[in-house]
């Protein structure tokens, strides 16, 4: 993809008008991205002010009565997805209708119970979002490189499937096929339960003394970062995916109770082993998460000390550029009151030595590397 | 502090030999930092190979029988701290003895029970560490800007306290006084329980399907990052601080059970409110954590799209440097298979506009900012 957001040698694959129902964060972000790709985007929203905002922000034009969309993308809150999908299927008999809700089984079940003909409906879910919602937070880039789950079924035609896949591809996402059940169990594990855990942990800081929280480091900041998420959205997601979430939460509660029991009686036989085993299983589990490029093990990191002044990072990255180094990951660590920061840089293992030697030759102070 | 690690206009405040017992990650890191400051560092370790490694890595010289240290820093695993502190107080009757263990009450209680004269002992705890242990991972910079808790008591002389504070200051840390009880309750909340939670959550990924984990995004990666920590160390920390940890874990387990109950009966009166309230309390709690410079609210962030090629970050930071922009925080987000990354940059609110306009004028593609 080029800096202007277009993909070299490729034109948009979605043809015809795309109607987006719900001009919040996801709807407006999809609209933005499609507009950049030259697609005619017709926006609809029950809130006139939200719609006007999204149009003002360049996410599309307001939908008109005569629109004949090829594709309808339903981007409304989880609890009204079924209603809106049903209405859109009825209103646009030639359109493929998809939705982007975080939960896939509940709306499908609801539509089936109502006896709606779902031949032209394909549920989908882009694994993208932000802590903040609303058209005002929309960004055309949030789908780039992210998985976009598509839940086809036996009735789905190849042509209709291709249209939804094109949408995902146009937005820079990676289409992945799953059943609604697989999808919902997966997101319970890697998204919904982590949200619950981060929120409950962060909630424990509410009654804490400010001095206690002063001791917080990067670890707990990372662990609770997503606790910034919006309650309004999450109550709907958790409600709609309650069964798979409860299943993981119960397993986690059992693990917690077991560990707590071991900690109550650390002298009892097997207690220390149970504690060590819990931490070790965490090691194994976290290693299974895909990293950047899905291949984190090829990368090693090192740390450079930088002054807290303008231009220092520019000089550092300028030097890295001159050395021909492609930075795979970067983390700036900076603690309260510190006069300088630590820049942790990940590079491919094969160029680590060149990189560290080159930076040292240019006067940078490098701490020991993670090359072990 | 300057790039060579020394602080302008200030010489090391620790005078005389510093004896470090235990040449693992913390011991060797302290040794490194003191050596840079020109202090005579005498290292001791029960493992000859660990000691040799630390000496080879420049963390100090091997301790000699005639050493008369002014300060002894005990950097051994939590479960032998009391033994070593007692032995060091006896062996060096003129030295102040401190330790850096993650738990402060248990060793103190043990020493008191043995009737050891603790006039010259001051427990301390630098809030620093790494996921990896051992002298091989030592870094002189890990204390920079981090809190260093010092637990004085009524018997502590001003001179002895000043010596331990000097150690912290020499290493770039920020000394904070606390009682052992305050310290242990604080680290249970902001360090030990987050570790347990991250480990138990990550352990849930062990039996998961690889396809499910493919959907993982930055949120869950952040939430479980510290699950990489070493089991050997954590079993000791959790054992030594079991009571305060259990207290927080039990509160968390009760919160979890309450939420799980609400999710089981989302139609029951008050259920949805309980779910929303849990997420909202998480919002409030996470906002209480100190950020960079302890004042995260003064900063706003924006996102720049960058190609995944060498030199791009250099050009970006070069441009930021030319614009006179001091980057307060930086996060590079990069997903599996993506041809480009998103650089999230935090700056002071007052310069956001200049910064975004300046970058756009230089051809950078900026997404909407977080200025709301």
XYZ file of C-alpha atoms in Angstrom:
744
model
C 0.000 0.000 0.000
C 1.224 3.476 -0.793
C 1.275 6.507 1.474
C -1.953 7.809 -0.085
C -3.764 4.655 0.968
C -4.086 3.066 -2.462
C -2.600 -0.265 -3.357
C -0.132 -0.256 -6.243
C -1.356 -1.979 -9.389
C -4.812 -2.671 -8.028
C -8.128 -0.883 -8.295
C -10.986 -1.227 -5.857
C -12.727 -4.593 -6.174
C -16.024 -3.435 -4.729
C -18.162 -2.091 -7.579
C -21.387 -0.140 -7.269
C -22.756 1.706 -4.298
C -21.950 0.517 -0.785
C -24.602 1.412 1.751
C -23.370 1.683 5.332
C -25.990 1.589 8.067
C -24.674 3.031 11.313
C -22.095 5.807 11.041
C -20.234 5.168 14.281
C -16.558 4.232 14.606
C -16.634 1.165 12.337
C -19.196 2.435 9.850
C -17.481 5.786 9.386
C -14.046 4.109 9.228
C -15.237 1.738 6.466
C -16.812 4.718 4.689
C -13.559 6.696 4.884
C -11.543 3.843 3.463
C -14.000 3.136 0.625
C -14.221 6.845 -0.279
C -10.437 6.925 -0.586
C -10.709 3.973 -2.960
C -13.244 5.893 -5.077
C -16.324 3.897 -4.083
C -19.778 5.551 -3.864
C -20.645 5.352 -0.157
C -24.213 5.977 1.030
C -24.442 6.493 4.786
C -27.486 5.986 6.994
C -27.868 6.446 10.731
C -30.845 6.783 13.067
C -29.027 9.722 14.632
C -29.126 12.730 12.314
C -26.247 14.416 14.112
C -24.055 11.292 13.930
C -24.844 11.021 10.199
C -24.050 14.681 9.558
C -20.790 14.326 11.480
C -19.739 11.290 9.439
C -20.576 13.060 6.161
C -18.650 16.150 7.294
C -15.681 13.952 8.143
C -15.639 12.516 4.606
C -17.012 9.044 5.330
C -19.568 9.186 2.495
C -22.759 10.931 1.366
C -26.139 10.702 3.080
C -28.150 7.795 1.676
C -30.950 8.734 -0.760
C -34.284 6.976 -1.401
C -33.272 5.924 -4.944
C -30.015 4.165 -3.905
C -29.576 0.647 -5.252
C -26.590 -0.636 -3.308
C -24.629 -3.726 -4.387
C -23.545 -4.213 -0.796
C -25.025 -3.169 2.524
C -22.718 -3.084 5.538
C -24.600 -3.051 8.834
C -22.494 -1.323 11.499
C -24.983 -0.903 14.320
C -24.708 -1.903 17.992
C -24.896 -5.691 18.571
C -28.393 -5.686 20.072
C -30.080 -4.226 16.969
C -28.073 -6.089 14.302
C -30.820 -8.645 13.612
C -33.494 -5.966 13.221
C -31.405 -3.893 10.846
C -30.173 -6.863 8.777
C -33.760 -8.030 8.320
C -34.899 -4.547 7.276
C -31.995 -4.111 4.855
C -32.544 -7.519 3.200
C -36.158 -6.508 2.646
C -35.418 -2.941 1.460
C -32.642 -3.918 -0.964
C -33.631 -7.186 -2.655
C -30.605 -7.163 -4.985
C -27.967 -6.367 -2.383
C -25.662 -8.611 -0.399
C -25.997 -7.700 3.279
C -23.187 -8.121 5.767
C -22.660 -6.853 9.302
C -19.551 -6.168 11.331
C -20.792 -7.008 14.822
C -18.345 -8.509 17.353
C -20.643 -11.467 17.945
C -21.910 -13.668 15.129
C -24.164 -16.404 16.493
C -26.776 -14.388 18.375
C -27.943 -12.206 15.452
C -27.908 -15.225 13.104
C -30.014 -17.259 15.529
C -32.451 -14.390 15.919
C -32.796 -13.967 12.145
C -33.345 -17.706 11.699
C -36.006 -17.775 14.416
C -37.872 -15.059 12.558
C -37.717 -17.169 9.406
C -35.847 -14.513 7.420
C -34.406 -15.767 4.091
C -30.674 -15.443 4.724
C -29.409 -16.400 1.248
C -28.005 -12.901 0.688
C -26.761 -12.389 4.281
C -23.120 -13.072 5.231
C -22.054 -12.167 8.755
C -18.549 -10.793 9.152
C -16.326 -9.254 11.793
C -13.274 -7.087 11.227
C -10.898 -7.543 14.183
C -10.351 -3.823 14.506
C -11.472 -1.083 16.796
C -10.369 1.648 19.059
C -10.838 2.447 22.716
C -12.948 5.416 21.678
C -16.132 5.178 19.607
C -18.153 7.453 17.326
C -17.683 8.896 13.841
C -15.324 11.441 15.372
C -12.795 8.677 16.106
C -13.115 7.031 12.682
C -9.909 6.128 10.846
C -9.618 4.514 7.448
C -6.496 2.648 8.536
C -7.829 0.602 11.443
C -8.440 -2.501 9.293
C -4.995 -2.624 7.734
C -3.400 -6.030 8.225
C -6.078 -7.136 10.694
C -8.059 -10.378 10.326
C -11.609 -9.940 8.971
C -13.678 -12.992 9.862
C -16.318 -13.982 7.310
C -19.008 -16.484 8.287
C -20.369 -18.051 5.119
C -22.845 -20.906 5.209
C -24.109 -23.533 2.753
C -26.484 -21.049 1.106
C -23.805 -18.442 0.402
C -23.065 -18.018 -3.310
C -19.477 -17.630 -4.479
C -20.354 -14.261 -6.001
C -21.762 -12.902 -2.731
C -18.835 -14.259 -0.723
C -16.416 -12.606 -3.145
C -18.130 -9.266 -2.606
C -17.647 -9.347 1.166
C -14.067 -10.568 0.734
C -13.469 -7.660 -1.637
C -14.672 -5.270 1.017
C -12.183 -6.721 3.489
C -9.360 -6.647 0.937
C -10.182 -3.083 -0.160
C -9.756 -1.998 3.437
C -6.394 -3.745 3.724
C -7.695 -6.531 5.986
C -7.004 -10.276 5.793
C -10.215 -12.311 5.194
C -10.535 -15.461 7.360
C -13.417 -17.941 7.069
C -14.950 -19.341 10.258
C -18.283 -20.669 11.447
C -20.209 -18.323 13.767
C -19.594 -20.771 16.633
C -15.817 -20.845 16.016
C -15.767 -17.083 15.762
C -17.672 -16.492 18.989
C -15.584 -18.951 21.010
C -12.392 -17.440 19.591
C -13.244 -13.831 20.382
C -14.455 -14.827 23.852
C -10.940 -16.126 24.505
C -8.752 -13.531 22.790
C -10.873 -10.419 23.122
C -13.881 -10.517 25.443
C -12.340 -12.280 28.448
C -9.128 -10.204 28.260
C -11.369 -7.118 28.326
C -13.207 -8.389 31.399
C -9.970 -9.316 33.152
C -8.286 -5.978 32.395
C -11.371 -4.049 33.521
C -11.815 -5.990 36.768
C -8.116 -5.681 37.587
C -8.123 -1.932 36.885
C -11.305 -1.534 38.953
C -9.238 -2.755 41.939
C -7.191 0.468 41.656
C -10.231 2.624 42.394
C -10.050 2.334 46.208
C -6.207 2.117 46.329
C -3.951 4.743 47.895
C -2.292 7.051 45.355
C 1.123 6.140 46.849
C 0.521 2.473 46.073
C -0.224 3.269 42.450
C 3.002 5.305 42.251
C 4.827 1.966 42.202
C 3.070 0.886 39.010
C 5.398 0.078 36.131
C 5.063 -0.780 32.482
C 3.849 -4.303 33.298
C 0.604 -3.327 34.967
C 0.100 -0.448 32.540
C 0.165 -2.936 29.666
C -2.018 -5.442 31.511
C -4.772 -2.874 32.085
C -4.481 -0.666 28.984
C -7.721 -1.926 27.399
C -9.593 -1.085 30.605
C -10.062 2.325 28.903
C -12.769 0.755 26.679
C -16.336 2.077 26.529
C -18.892 0.479 28.908
C -21.849 1.102 26.534
C -20.336 -1.029 23.781
C -18.956 -3.754 26.022
C -22.157 -4.407 27.887
C -23.719 -5.291 24.518
C -20.822 -7.427 23.325
C -20.632 -9.370 26.582
C -24.393 -9.778 26.677
C -24.499 -11.078 23.099
C -21.624 -13.527 23.636
C -22.414 -14.397 27.240
C -22.232 -18.214 27.022
C -18.721 -18.544 25.500
C -17.448 -15.740 27.756
C -18.871 -17.376 30.885
C -17.228 -20.653 29.886
C -13.757 -19.073 29.761
C -14.420 -16.927 32.844
C -15.429 -20.001 34.845
C -12.271 -21.837 33.819
C -10.256 -18.778 34.780
C -12.083 -18.488 38.115
C -11.228 -22.120 38.842
C -7.560 -21.453 38.022
C -7.654 -18.398 40.270
C -9.217 -20.316 43.143
C -6.629 -23.073 42.789
C -3.761 -20.606 42.857
C -5.278 -18.704 45.759
C -5.597 -21.983 47.660
C -1.936 -22.814 46.972
C -0.927 -19.344 48.214
C -2.916 -19.812 51.420
C -0.913 -22.899 52.279
C 2.467 -22.461 50.641
C 3.979 -25.045 53.030
C 1.569 -27.778 51.939
C 2.965 -30.454 49.599
C 2.598 -29.439 45.958
C 1.674 -25.818 46.659
C 4.846 -24.224 45.360
C 4.786 -26.532 42.387
C 1.209 -25.452 41.589
C 2.261 -21.793 41.689
C 5.297 -22.358 39.466
C 3.198 -24.426 37.076
C 0.627 -21.623 36.713
C 3.340 -19.142 35.751
C 4.989 -21.666 33.424
C 1.723 -22.388 31.622
C 1.391 -18.639 31.153
C 4.825 -18.677 29.449
C 3.641 -21.372 27.060
C 0.310 -19.695 26.355
C 1.639 -16.225 25.629
C 4.205 -17.668 23.210
C 1.314 -19.013 21.140
C -0.059 -15.552 20.352
C 0.927 -14.338 16.902
C 3.254 -11.329 17.020
C 4.045 -8.803 14.367
C 4.182 -10.590 10.981
C 3.174 -13.669 12.995
C 6.835 -14.523 13.486
C 8.071 -12.732 16.585
C 10.790 -15.284 17.256
C 12.839 -14.037 14.310
C 13.256 -10.711 16.022
C 15.563 -9.627 18.811
C 15.542 -6.373 20.676
C 17.994 -3.977 22.222
C 17.665 -0.783 24.208
C 19.010 2.675 23.454
C 19.076 5.472 26.038
C 17.692 8.755 24.747
C 17.438 12.224 26.205
C 13.988 13.667 26.644
C 14.529 16.408 24.067
C 13.186 17.132 20.598
C 15.238 15.647 17.805
C 16.758 12.739 19.727
C 14.439 10.125 18.247
C 14.905 11.745 14.845
C 18.657 11.372 15.135
C 18.265 7.780 16.305
C 15.957 6.756 13.477
C 18.004 8.768 11.006
C 21.032 6.729 12.038
C 19.040 3.498 11.808
C 17.913 4.505 8.321
C 21.502 5.191 7.251
C 22.459 1.768 8.567
C 19.689 0.274 6.392
C 17.938 -1.112 9.458
C 14.218 -1.921 9.222
C 12.721 -1.418 12.680
C 10.306 -4.290 13.342
C 9.002 -3.039 16.638
C 9.602 -0.058 18.822
C 8.658 0.782 22.376
C 9.449 3.993 24.166
C 9.611 3.519 27.918
C 9.506 6.547 30.082
C 8.827 6.708 33.773
C 7.446 9.476 35.949
C 10.113 12.078 36.673
C 12.775 10.479 34.491
C 15.033 12.816 32.520
C 15.464 10.274 29.752
C 13.737 7.400 28.089
C 14.620 3.919 26.995
C 13.910 3.060 23.378
C 13.489 -0.678 22.901
C 13.993 -1.592 19.270
C 13.321 -4.966 17.647
C 15.127 -5.969 14.481
C 15.721 -9.158 12.550
C 18.188 -11.372 14.361
C 20.561 -11.425 11.376
C 21.198 -7.676 11.479
C 21.399 -7.224 15.258
C 25.184 -7.013 15.397
C 25.526 -4.533 12.514
C 22.808 -2.474 14.051
C 24.244 -2.320 17.580
C 27.815 -1.719 16.371
C 26.669 0.954 13.939
C 24.710 2.817 16.596
C 27.547 2.612 19.105
C 29.939 3.959 16.479
C 27.557 6.922 16.130
C 27.733 7.614 19.869
C 24.554 5.905 21.083
C 24.586 4.143 24.399
C 23.222 0.634 23.951
C 22.312 -1.618 26.845
C 22.834 -5.349 26.611
C 20.651 -6.969 23.997
C 18.038 -9.674 24.249
C 20.010 -11.985 22.026
C 19.794 -15.153 24.101
C 21.686 12.373 32.732
C 23.951 12.397 29.734
C 24.314 9.784 27.050
C 27.353 8.286 28.816
C 25.214 7.606 31.895
C 26.675 10.265 34.155
C 24.628 13.074 35.600
C 25.800 16.583 34.757
C 27.229 18.557 37.663
C 27.064 15.679 40.099
C 29.570 13.072 41.223
C 28.628 9.720 42.683
C 27.298 10.100 46.218
C 28.161 6.583 47.315
C 31.691 6.600 48.707
C 33.816 3.581 49.566
C 33.392 -0.002 48.445
C 29.936 -1.346 47.666
C 29.634 -5.076 48.205
C 26.931 -6.791 46.142
C 25.837 -10.243 47.247
C 24.109 -12.092 44.462
C 25.233 -11.349 40.908
C 21.964 -12.052 39.100
C 19.930 -9.558 37.087
C 19.536 -6.918 39.814
C 22.939 -7.401 41.472
C 24.833 -7.271 38.190
C 22.733 -4.324 36.966
C 23.516 -2.351 40.145
C 27.169 -3.325 39.767
C 27.226 -2.133 36.154
C 25.709 1.212 37.040
C 28.022 1.801 40.023
C 31.110 0.825 37.986
C 30.124 3.435 35.390
C 29.947 5.960 38.215
C 33.475 5.008 39.312
C 32.522 3.130 42.472
C 34.584 0.140 43.723
C 32.188 -2.794 43.402
C 32.953 -6.112 45.126
C 30.749 -8.957 43.870
C 29.915 -12.167 45.692
C 27.745 -15.087 44.581
C 27.339 -18.659 45.772
C 27.538 -19.679 42.114
C 31.124 -19.370 40.878
C 30.013 -19.351 37.243
C 27.406 -16.628 37.803
C 30.069 -14.557 39.609
C 32.604 -15.039 36.818
C 29.989 -14.091 34.244
C 29.083 -10.895 36.104
C 32.768 -9.933 36.462
C 33.328 -10.636 32.760
C 30.362 -8.452 31.916
C 31.855 -5.534 33.841
C 29.572 -5.544 36.879
C 32.471 -5.352 39.371
C 35.427 -7.312 40.740
C 35.196 -10.521 42.745
C 34.961 -9.766 46.467
C 38.171 -10.315 48.483
C 38.550 -11.332 52.162
C 39.997 -7.933 53.150
C 37.105 -5.854 51.765
C 35.627 -3.323 54.171
C 32.474 -2.186 52.371
C 30.588 0.952 53.358
C 27.433 -0.530 51.910
C 26.301 -4.110 51.299
C 23.513 -4.667 48.787
C 21.877 -8.070 49.130
C 20.453 -9.166 45.765
C 19.585 -12.799 46.415
C 16.321 -14.672 45.841
C 13.541 -13.726 48.319
C 13.679 -16.966 50.309
C 17.312 -16.528 51.400
C 17.288 -12.768 51.992
C 17.016 -13.064 55.795
C 19.907 -15.559 56.001
C 22.184 -13.435 53.851
C 21.292 -10.131 55.533
C 22.029 -11.670 58.946
C 25.391 -13.041 57.735
C 26.380 -9.748 56.113
C 25.516 -7.673 59.202
C 27.741 -10.010 61.228
C 30.616 -10.121 58.687
C 30.743 -6.349 58.082
C 30.133 -4.616 61.403
C 30.738 -1.134 59.963
C 28.597 -1.491 56.847
C 25.037 -0.453 56.169
C 23.189 -3.469 54.763
C 20.264 -3.176 52.366
C 18.467 -5.677 50.162
C 16.469 -5.312 46.971
C 13.930 -8.101 47.398
C 10.427 -7.651 45.970
C 8.859 -8.361 49.361
C 9.811 -6.439 52.480
C 7.853 -7.735 55.476
C 8.695 -11.429 55.417
C 12.524 -11.083 55.632
C 12.190 -8.346 58.267
C 9.897 -10.497 60.391
C 12.272 -13.431 60.077
C 15.263 -11.308 61.120
C 13.354 -9.908 64.102
C 12.308 -13.381 65.214
C 15.974 -14.388 65.257
C 16.753 -11.379 67.463
C 19.183 -9.887 64.952
C 20.200 -6.268 65.698
C 18.751 -4.429 62.720
C 20.098 -0.941 63.455
C 22.278 -1.026 60.319
C 19.724 -2.800 58.104
C 17.423 -0.864 55.749
C 15.226 -2.872 53.420
C 14.693 -1.428 49.963
C 13.121 -2.358 46.652
C 13.908 -0.867 43.270
C 10.783 -1.129 41.078
C 12.785 -2.422 38.151
C 13.340 -5.704 36.467
C 13.150 -7.554 33.230
C 11.293 -10.579 31.970
C 14.632 -12.400 31.772
C 16.933 -12.972 34.719
C 20.632 -13.651 35.299
C 23.823 -11.576 35.012
C 23.621 -12.056 31.240
C 20.503 -9.858 31.101
C 21.932 -7.163 33.396
C 21.554 -3.536 32.304
C 22.753 -0.474 34.139
C 19.774 1.527 32.910
C 16.898 -0.477 34.352
C 16.593 1.749 37.438
C 16.449 5.032 35.549
C 13.398 7.042 36.565
C 11.863 4.121 38.449
C 10.676 4.342 42.070
C 13.067 2.808 44.630
C 11.171 2.056 47.824
C 13.168 2.458 51.042
C 11.768 1.046 54.288
C 13.393 2.916 57.168
C 12.307 2.357 60.745
C 12.720 4.184 64.071
C 16.227 2.813 64.542
C 17.515 4.003 61.159
C 20.112 6.784 61.425
C 19.984 9.708 58.999
C 23.488 8.837 57.794
C 22.573 5.246 56.976
C 19.352 6.295 55.260
C 21.291 8.826 53.172
C 23.640 6.072 52.003
C 20.821 3.905 50.643
C 19.154 6.952 49.090
C 22.475 7.786 47.435
C 22.570 4.320 45.935
C 19.115 4.836 44.452
C 19.985 8.310 43.172
C 23.293 7.147 41.707
C 21.370 4.614 39.665
C 18.947 7.229 38.390
C 16.033 5.979 40.509
C 13.530 7.994 42.561
C 13.695 7.119 46.308
C 10.290 6.701 47.998
C 9.840 5.996 51.721
C 7.250 3.429 52.797
C 6.658 1.017 55.650
C 7.204 -2.662 54.783
C 3.460 -3.222 55.140
C 2.583 -0.384 52.770
C 5.154 -1.633 50.308
C 3.933 -5.222 50.332
C 0.273 -4.274 49.940
C 1.177 -1.879 47.121
C 3.231 -4.361 45.095
C 0.590 -7.057 45.616
C -1.856 -4.737 43.851
C 0.275 -3.186 41.100
C 2.754 -5.974 40.412
C 2.069 -9.408 41.908
C -1.644 -9.735 41.148
C -1.258 -8.334 37.606
C 1.417 -11.009 37.089
C -0.910 -13.754 38.327
C -3.788 -12.473 36.199
C -1.677 -12.183 33.046
C -0.206 -15.662 33.584
C -3.556 -17.347 34.249
C -5.145 -15.640 31.251
C -2.261 -16.620 28.963
C -2.378 -20.176 30.316
C -5.915 -20.366 28.855
C -4.327 -20.115 25.380
C -2.456 -23.390 25.834
C -5.358 -25.676 24.830
C -6.830 -23.202 22.276
C -6.991 -23.795 18.513
C -4.303 -21.943 16.554
C -7.042 -20.387 14.371
C -8.663 -18.848 17.447
C -5.390 -17.240 18.472
C -5.005 -15.808 14.948
C -7.716 -13.328 15.903
C -5.615 -11.927 18.751
C -4.892 -8.222 18.490
C -2.812 -5.670 20.340
C -5.241 -5.639 23.274
C -4.706 -9.211 24.400
C -1.005 -9.018 23.540
C -0.641 -6.111 25.949
C -2.794 -7.768 28.592
C -0.641 -10.917 28.633
C 2.820 -9.517 27.849
C 4.200 -10.067 31.377
C 3.142 -13.727 31.209
C 6.656 -14.191 29.762
C 8.081 -13.863 33.308
C 10.213 -16.549 34.953
C 8.386 -19.135 37.105
C 11.403 -19.702 39.432
C 11.441 -16.087 40.568
C 7.689 -15.657 40.783
C 7.030 -18.684 42.909
C 9.310 -17.104 45.527
C 7.815 -13.629 45.263
C 4.251 -14.920 45.501
C 5.168 -17.234 48.354
C 6.842 -14.417 50.303
C 3.946 -12.000 49.779
C 1.151 -14.561 49.892
C -1.204 -12.827 52.349
C -1.521 -9.434 50.573
C -1.702 -11.200 47.183
C -4.444 -13.553 48.367
C -6.397 -10.577 49.682
C -6.449 -8.881 46.272
C -7.001 -12.178 44.426
C -10.004 -12.968 46.595
C -11.508 -9.552 45.933
C -10.885 -10.082 42.230
C -12.408 -13.576 42.353
C -15.520 -12.106 43.977
C -15.738 -9.456 41.223
C -15.307 -12.195 38.620
C -18.020 -14.364 40.167
C -20.377 -11.394 40.300
C -19.798 -10.560 36.654
C -20.097 -14.201 35.621
C -23.405 -14.381 37.483
C -24.661 -11.262 35.690
C -23.641 -12.774 32.328
C -25.508 -15.991 33.119
C -28.756 -14.066 33.520
C -28.466 -10.988 31.351
C -32.259 -10.622 31.341
C -32.455 -10.401 35.134
C -33.009 -6.921 36.611
C -29.718 -5.123 37.230
C -27.571 -7.582 35.262
C -26.701 -5.300 32.382
C -26.118 -2.480 34.809
C -23.673 -4.664 36.785
C -21.743 -5.467 33.599
C -21.565 -1.823 32.502
C -20.555 -0.791 36.013
C -17.648 -3.282 36.026
C -16.291 -1.860 32.771
C -16.839 1.710 33.968
C -14.988 1.077 37.231
C -12.131 -0.258 35.105
C -12.127 3.077 33.231
C -11.805 4.949 36.521
C -9.144 2.617 37.905
C -6.845 2.620 34.888
C -6.966 6.428 34.756
C -5.444 6.461 38.250
C -2.218 4.770 37.125
C 0.612 7.243 36.656
C 1.708 7.542 33.021
C 4.896 8.934 31.595
C 5.931 11.955 33.686
C 2.893 11.105 35.839
C 0.738 13.448 33.754
C -0.658 11.490 30.797
C -3.673 13.789 30.471
C -1.527 16.591 29.095
C -0.719 14.482 26.066
C -2.700 13.693 22.956
C -1.853 11.208 20.278
C -2.205 10.880 16.538
C -1.382 8.136 14.078
C 0.906 8.187 11.075
C 0.918 5.453 8.431
C 4.386 4.193 7.582
C 5.700 1.753 5.021
C 7.474 -1.293 6.351
C 10.832 -0.268 4.907
C 14.123 0.907 6.315
C 14.442 4.649 6.715
C 10.729 5.436 7.031
C 10.830 5.909 10.797
C 14.054 7.860 10.376
C 12.375 10.235 7.958
C 9.385 10.550 10.282
C 11.420 11.322 13.369
C 13.737 13.544 11.342
C 10.697 15.583 10.295
C 9.429 15.645 13.885
C 12.854 16.868 15.005
C 12.815 19.642 12.388
C 9.391 20.660 13.616
C 10.854 20.897 17.136
C 8.435 18.244 18.377
C 9.300 16.338 21.552
C 7.758 12.870 21.256
C 6.259 11.946 24.634
C 5.253 8.431 23.753
C 5.444 6.227 20.731
C 3.852 2.946 19.794
C 4.446 1.048 16.601
C 1.524 -1.168 15.727
C 2.045 -3.819 13.166
C -0.177 -6.754 12.444
C 0.546 -10.142 10.913
C 0.858 -9.864 7.149
C 0.485 -6.091 7.001
C 2.591 -4.211 4.450
C 2.691 -1.139 6.638
C 2.554 -0.075 10.231
C 0.768 2.528 12.250
C 2.926 4.810 14.366
C 0.959 6.266 17.273
C 2.692 9.357 18.586
C 1.851 11.258 21.758
C 2.771 14.907 22.096
C 1.846 17.788 24.357
C -1.649 19.014 23.603
C -0.430 22.544 22.868
C 1.711 21.471 19.906
C -0.651 18.913 18.367
C -1.877 21.184 15.577
C 1.583 22.395 14.551
C 2.762 18.837 14.602
C -0.036 17.343 12.460
C -0.004 20.223 9.980
C 3.774 20.104 9.705
C 3.803 16.373 9.036
C 0.998 16.611 6.482
C 2.878 19.387 4.708
C 5.816 16.978 4.506
C 3.649 14.340 2.836
C 2.776 12.119 5.801
C -0.651 10.601 5.952
C -2.163 11.335 9.364
C -5.319 9.691 10.642
C -7.735 11.583 12.840
C -6.250 12.524 16.176
C -7.252 11.659 19.717
C -7.884 15.285 20.564
C -11.277 14.880 22.197
